[in-house]
Amino acid sequence: MTTKTSSLLKLNNSKKLKLKAKRLIPAQTQTFSRSATTFVEGVYPVYVKSANGSHFTDVDGNIFLDYLMGLGPITLGYNYKKVNSAITNQLKDGILFSLPHPIEIDLTELLCKTIPNTDMVKFEKTGSNAVTGAVRAARAITKKNKIAYCGSGGVWHDWYAASISRNDGVPSFNKKLIKIFDYNDSDGLEQIFEDNKNEISSIVLEPSVYEIPNKTFLHKIRKIADKNNAVLILDEIVTGFRFDLGGGQKFFDIKGDLVCFGKGMGN
Ligand SMILES: Cc1ncc(COP(=O)(O)O)c(C=O)c1O
């Protein structure tokens, strides 16, 4: 928070909007992590009005330094001029068409140049869609159903939500298909393959989750995937365009088979 201490914050407009939203929007938000229930009531702003660079202004005029960065995507900063003008220029030509647009090919070429080991690119709607699509492709390619998973988790993927308590609405058989291993624990991953012989379609891994890999971890993961004919899916939704423009693959020198990018692309 900036100049004012939280007890002096004026939050009248935020409070009014929150009451209104309570009637209209489940959990008052479209995104769980953005919900008012995630923050301390009465001292945390709830509604944002505008943002510029690294700061945002809430609906009561309070200004904050934004450590949340839009839940991750804001790496360039808000209101970034080059991106804004590219968007406004494109708006003049239209942004939704019945046919593909040449810009898809230009962007794909640029991504292939920027991200190591990239031959082709498929665009998806969200990070969740991209990782779930990669899992589906791995299952289709290998004709195996189980997944070995290591990451920060989250209920954004149904196939992951099956394994935790917030699993309402996810069929329970999904739980049997997901095997969790810890970051930097390649022995744990090997054990999963041992216990589920010829059943693991893919290893889904964030290149880094709150800690850096020990010297051999990522190299061993690659080897285990190759040895067991499993697809190595790197979830670079957070690390992509952040650890390096080329993502965790470039930064840590690891090669994924299917690599998913998200957040940073949205800025
Ligand atoms: C590592 C990781 N993968 C996937 C996702 C899902 O991305 P999206 O919110 O674009 O669906 C998130 C979201 O926070 C994430 O942190």
Coordinates of C-alpha atoms and ligand atoms in Angstrom, one line a residue:
M1 CA 0.0 0.0 0.0
T2 CA 1.1 3.6 -0.6
T3 CA 1.1 6.7 1.4
K4 CA -1.9 6.1 3.6
T5 CA -2.0 3.5 6.4
S6 CA -4.8 1.0 6.0
S7 CA -6.9 2.3 8.9
L8 CA -7.2 5.7 7.2
L9 CA -8.3 4.2 3.9
K10 CA -11.6 5.5 2.5
L11 CA -13.4 2.5 1.0
N12 CA -17.0 3.7 0.7
N13 CA -17.4 3.2 -3.0
S14 CA -15.8 -0.3 -2.9
K15 CA -18.2 -1.3 0.0
K16 CA -21.3 -0.1 -2.0
L17 CA -20.2 -2.0 -5.1
K18 CA -19.5 -5.1 -3.1
L19 CA -23.0 -5.1 -1.6
K20 CA -24.5 -4.7 -5.1
A21 CA -22.3 -7.5 -6.6
K22 CA -23.3 -9.8 -3.7
R23 CA -26.8 -10.0 -5.2
L24 CA -25.6 -10.3 -8.8
I25 CA -22.4 -12.3 -9.1
P26 CA -21.5 -15.6 -7.3
A27 CA -18.7 -14.9 -4.8
Q28 CA -18.8 -11.3 -6.2
T29 CA -16.1 -12.0 -8.7
Q30 CA -15.3 -13.9 -11.9
T31 CA -12.0 -15.1 -10.5
F32 CA -11.6 -16.8 -7.1
S33 CA -8.2 -15.2 -6.4
R34 CA -9.6 -11.8 -7.1
S35 CA -12.6 -12.2 -4.7
A36 CA -13.1 -9.9 -1.8
T37 CA -13.1 -13.0 0.5
T38 CA -9.4 -13.5 -0.4
F39 CA -8.4 -10.2 1.3
V40 CA -8.9 -8.6 4.7
E41 CA -12.4 -7.0 4.8
G42 CA -12.5 -3.3 5.5
V43 CA -8.8 -2.6 4.9
Y44 CA -8.3 -4.0 1.4
P45 CA -9.6 -2.2 -1.7
V46 CA -12.2 -4.2 -3.6
Y47 CA -12.8 -2.4 -6.9
V48 CA -10.2 -0.9 -9.2
K49 CA -10.9 2.1 -11.4
S50 CA -7.7 2.4 -13.5
A51 CA -4.0 1.5 -13.6
N52 CA -0.9 2.9 -15.0
G53 CA 2.7 1.4 -14.9
S54 CA 3.1 -0.3 -11.6
H55 CA 0.2 1.4 -9.8
F56 CA -3.5 1.2 -9.7
T57 CA -6.3 3.5 -8.4
D58 CA -9.3 2.1 -6.7
V59 CA -12.9 3.4 -7.0
D60 CA -12.4 5.6 -3.9
G61 CA -9.3 7.3 -5.3
N62 CA -6.7 5.4 -3.2
I63 CA -3.5 4.7 -5.1
F64 CA -1.6 1.4 -4.7
L65 CA 1.6 -0.2 -5.8
D66 CA 0.3 -3.4 -7.4
Y67 CA 2.3 -6.4 -6.2
L68 CA -0.5 -8.7 -7.6
M69 CA 0.3 -7.7 -11.1
G70 CA -3.2 -8.6 -12.4
L71 CA -2.7 -12.1 -10.8
G72 CA 0.5 -12.5 -12.9
P73 CA 0.2 -11.2 -16.4
I74 CA 1.3 -7.6 -15.9
T75 CA 5.0 -7.9 -16.6
L76 CA 5.3 -4.9 -18.9
G77 CA 3.2 -2.6 -16.7
Y78 CA -0.4 -1.3 -17.1
N79 CA -1.3 0.9 -19.9
Y80 CA 1.8 0.0 -21.9
K81 CA 2.0 2.4 -24.8
K82 CA 3.3 0.0 -27.6
V83 CA 0.7 -2.6 -26.8
N84 CA -2.1 -0.1 -26.5
S85 CA -1.4 1.4 -29.9
A86 CA -1.2 -2.0 -31.5
I87 CA -4.6 -2.8 -30.1
T88 CA -6.2 0.5 -31.2
N89 CA -4.7 0.1 -34.7
Q90 CA -6.1 -3.4 -35.0
L91 CA -9.5 -2.2 -33.7
K92 CA -9.9 -0.1 -36.8
D93 CA -9.6 -3.2 -39.0
G94 CA -11.7 -5.3 -36.7
I95 CA -10.8 -8.0 -34.2
L96 CA -13.2 -10.8 -34.8
F97 CA -13.3 -12.5 -38.2
S98 CA -14.8 -15.6 -39.8
L99 CA -11.4 -16.6 -41.3
P100 CA -7.8 -16.8 -40.0
H101 CA -5.9 -13.5 -40.2
P102 CA -2.2 -13.2 -41.5
I103 CA -1.2 -11.8 -38.1
E104 CA -1.6 -15.3 -36.6
I105 CA 1.2 -16.5 -38.9
D106 CA 3.4 -13.5 -38.0
L107 CA 2.9 -14.1 -34.3
T108 CA 3.6 -17.8 -34.6
E109 CA 6.8 -17.2 -36.5
L110 CA 7.9 -14.8 -33.8
L111 CA 7.0 -17.2 -31.0
C112 CA 8.9 -20.0 -32.8
K113 CA 12.0 -17.8 -32.9
T114 CA 11.7 -16.7 -29.3
I115 CA 10.8 -20.0 -27.5
P116 CA 13.4 -22.8 -27.8
N117 CA 12.4 -26.1 -29.3
T118 CA 9.2 -24.7 -30.9
D119 CA 8.1 -26.0 -34.3
M120 CA 4.4 -25.1 -34.2
V121 CA 2.0 -23.0 -32.1
K122 CA -1.6 -23.6 -31.2
F123 CA -3.5 -20.7 -29.6
E124 CA -6.0 -21.3 -26.9
K125 CA -8.4 -19.2 -24.9
T126 CA -6.8 -19.5 -21.4
G127 CA -3.8 -21.0 -19.6
S128 CA -6.1 -23.7 -18.2
N129 CA -7.4 -24.5 -21.7
A130 CA -3.8 -24.8 -23.0
V131 CA -2.6 -27.1 -20.3
T132 CA -5.8 -29.2 -20.3
G133 CA -5.4 -29.4 -24.1
A134 CA -1.8 -30.6 -23.8
V135 CA -2.9 -33.3 -21.4
R136 CA -5.6 -34.4 -23.7
A137 CA -3.2 -34.5 -26.6
A138 CA -0.7 -36.5 -24.5
R139 CA -3.4 -39.0 -23.7
A140 CA -4.4 -39.3 -27.3
I141 CA -0.8 -39.8 -28.5
T142 CA 0.2 -42.3 -25.9
K143 CA -3.2 -44.1 -25.4
K144 CA -2.5 -43.9 -21.7
N145 CA -4.7 -42.0 -19.2
K146 CA -2.7 -41.2 -16.0
I147 CA -0.8 -38.0 -15.3
A148 CA 2.2 -37.4 -13.1
Y149 CA 1.9 -33.8 -11.8
C150 CA 4.1 -31.3 -10.1
G151 CA 3.1 -27.7 -9.8
S152 CA 1.6 -25.0 -7.7
G153 CA -1.8 -26.7 -8.3
G154 CA -5.0 -24.9 -8.3
V155 CA -8.6 -25.7 -9.2
W156 CA -8.1 -24.2 -12.7
H157 CA -7.7 -27.7 -14.1
D158 CA -10.5 -30.2 -13.4
W159 CA -8.1 -33.0 -13.7
Y160 CA -6.1 -31.5 -10.8
A161 CA -9.1 -30.4 -8.8
A162 CA -10.1 -34.1 -8.6
S163 CA -7.2 -34.7 -6.2
I164 CA -8.0 -32.0 -3.6
S165 CA -10.9 -31.2 -1.2
R166 CA -12.3 -28.4 -3.5
N167 CA -13.5 -31.0 -6.0
D168 CA -17.3 -30.5 -6.1
G169 CA -18.6 -31.4 -9.5
V170 CA -15.6 -33.3 -10.6
P171 CA -16.3 -37.1 -11.1
S172 CA -14.3 -39.0 -8.4
F173 CA -12.7 -41.5 -10.9
N174 CA -10.5 -38.5 -12.1
K175 CA -8.7 -38.8 -8.7
K176 CA -7.3 -42.2 -9.7
L177 CA -5.7 -40.7 -12.8
I178 CA -3.5 -38.1 -11.2
K179 CA -0.3 -38.9 -9.3
I180 CA 1.4 -36.0 -7.5
F181 CA 5.2 -35.7 -7.1
D182 CA 7.2 -33.0 -5.3
Y183 CA 9.5 -30.5 -6.9
N184 CA 13.1 -31.6 -6.9
D185 CA 12.0 -35.2 -6.1
S186 CA 12.9 -37.2 -9.2
D187 CA 13.0 -40.4 -7.1
G188 CA 9.3 -39.8 -6.3
L189 CA 8.5 -39.5 -10.0
E190 CA 10.4 -42.7 -10.8
Q191 CA 8.4 -44.4 -8.1
I192 CA 5.1 -43.2 -9.7
F193 CA 6.2 -44.8 -13.0
E194 CA 7.2 -48.0 -11.2
D195 CA 3.8 -48.2 -9.5
N196 CA 1.8 -47.4 -12.6
K197 CA 3.7 -49.4 -15.3
N198 CA 2.7 -48.3 -18.9
E199 CA -0.1 -46.1 -17.6
I200 CA 1.4 -42.6 -17.3
S201 CA 0.7 -40.5 -20.4
S202 CA 2.4 -37.4 -19.4
I203 CA 4.5 -35.5 -16.8
V204 CA 3.0 -32.1 -16.2
L205 CA 5.6 -29.8 -14.6
E206 CA 6.1 -26.1 -13.9
P207 CA 9.8 -25.5 -14.6
S208 CA 10.1 -23.8 -11.2
V209 CA 7.6 -23.7 -8.3
Y210 CA 8.7 -21.4 -5.5
E211 CA 12.2 -22.9 -5.6
I212 CA 15.0 -23.4 -8.1
P213 CA 15.7 -26.8 -9.5
N214 CA 18.6 -28.7 -8.0
K215 CA 21.5 -29.5 -10.4
T216 CA 20.1 -32.7 -11.9
F217 CA 16.3 -32.5 -11.4
L218 CA 15.2 -31.2 -14.7
H219 CA 17.7 -33.3 -16.6
K220 CA 16.4 -36.4 -14.8
I221 CA 12.7 -35.5 -15.5
R222 CA 13.5 -35.4 -19.3
K223 CA 15.2 -38.8 -19.1
I224 CA 12.3 -40.4 -17.1
A225 CA 9.9 -39.1 -19.7
D226 CA 11.9 -40.5 -22.6
K227 CA 12.5 -43.8 -20.9
N228 CA 8.8 -44.3 -20.3
N229 CA 7.4 -42.9 -23.5
A230 CA 5.6 -40.1 -21.6
V231 CA 5.0 -36.6 -23.0
L232 CA 6.8 -33.9 -21.0
I233 CA 4.3 -31.0 -20.7
L234 CA 5.9 -27.8 -19.3
D235 CA 3.3 -25.5 -17.7
E236 CA 5.0 -22.1 -18.4
I237 CA 1.9 -20.1 -17.7
V238 CA 3.7 -18.3 -14.9
T239 CA 7.4 -18.8 -15.9
G240 CA 6.9 -18.0 -19.6
F241 CA 8.2 -14.6 -20.8
R242 CA 9.2 -13.9 -17.2
F243 CA 12.3 -16.0 -16.2
D244 CA 13.5 -15.4 -19.7
L245 CA 11.7 -14.3 -22.9
G246 CA 12.2 -18.0 -24.0
G247 CA 10.7 -19.1 -20.7
G248 CA 11.9 -21.7 -18.2
Q249 CA 13.1 -23.9 -21.1
K250 CA 15.7 -21.3 -22.0
F251 CA 16.5 -20.3 -18.4
F252 CA 17.0 -23.8 -17.0
D253 CA 18.0 -25.5 -20.3
I254 CA 15.3 -28.1 -20.4
K255 CA 13.3 -29.3 -23.4
G256 CA 9.6 -29.9 -23.1
D257 CA 7.5 -31.8 -25.7
L258 CA 4.4 -29.6 -25.3
V259 CA 4.9 -26.2 -23.6
C260 CA 2.1 -23.9 -22.5
F261 CA 2.4 -20.2 -22.2
G262 CA -0.2 -17.8 -20.8
K263 CA -0.2 -14.9 -18.4
G264 CA 2.7 -12.8 -19.8
M265 CA 1.1 -12.9 -23.3
G266 CA -1.9 -11.0 -21.9
N267 CA -0.1 -7.8 -21.1
Ligands
LIG1 C1 0.9 -22.5 -13.3 C2 -0.5 -22.1 -13.8 N1 -1.0 -22.8 -14.9 C3 -2.2 -22.5 -15.4 C4 -2.9 -21.5 -14.9 C5 -4.3 -21.2 -15.5 O1 -4.2 -20.1 -16.3 P1 -5.5 -19.2 -16.7 O2 -5.9 -18.4 -15.5 O3 -5.1 -18.3 -17.9 O4 -6.6 -20.2 -17.1 C6 -2.5 -20.7 -13.8 C7 -3.3 -19.6 -13.3 O5 -2.9 -19.0 -12.3 C8 -1.2 -21.0 -13.3 O6 -0.6 -20.3 -12.3

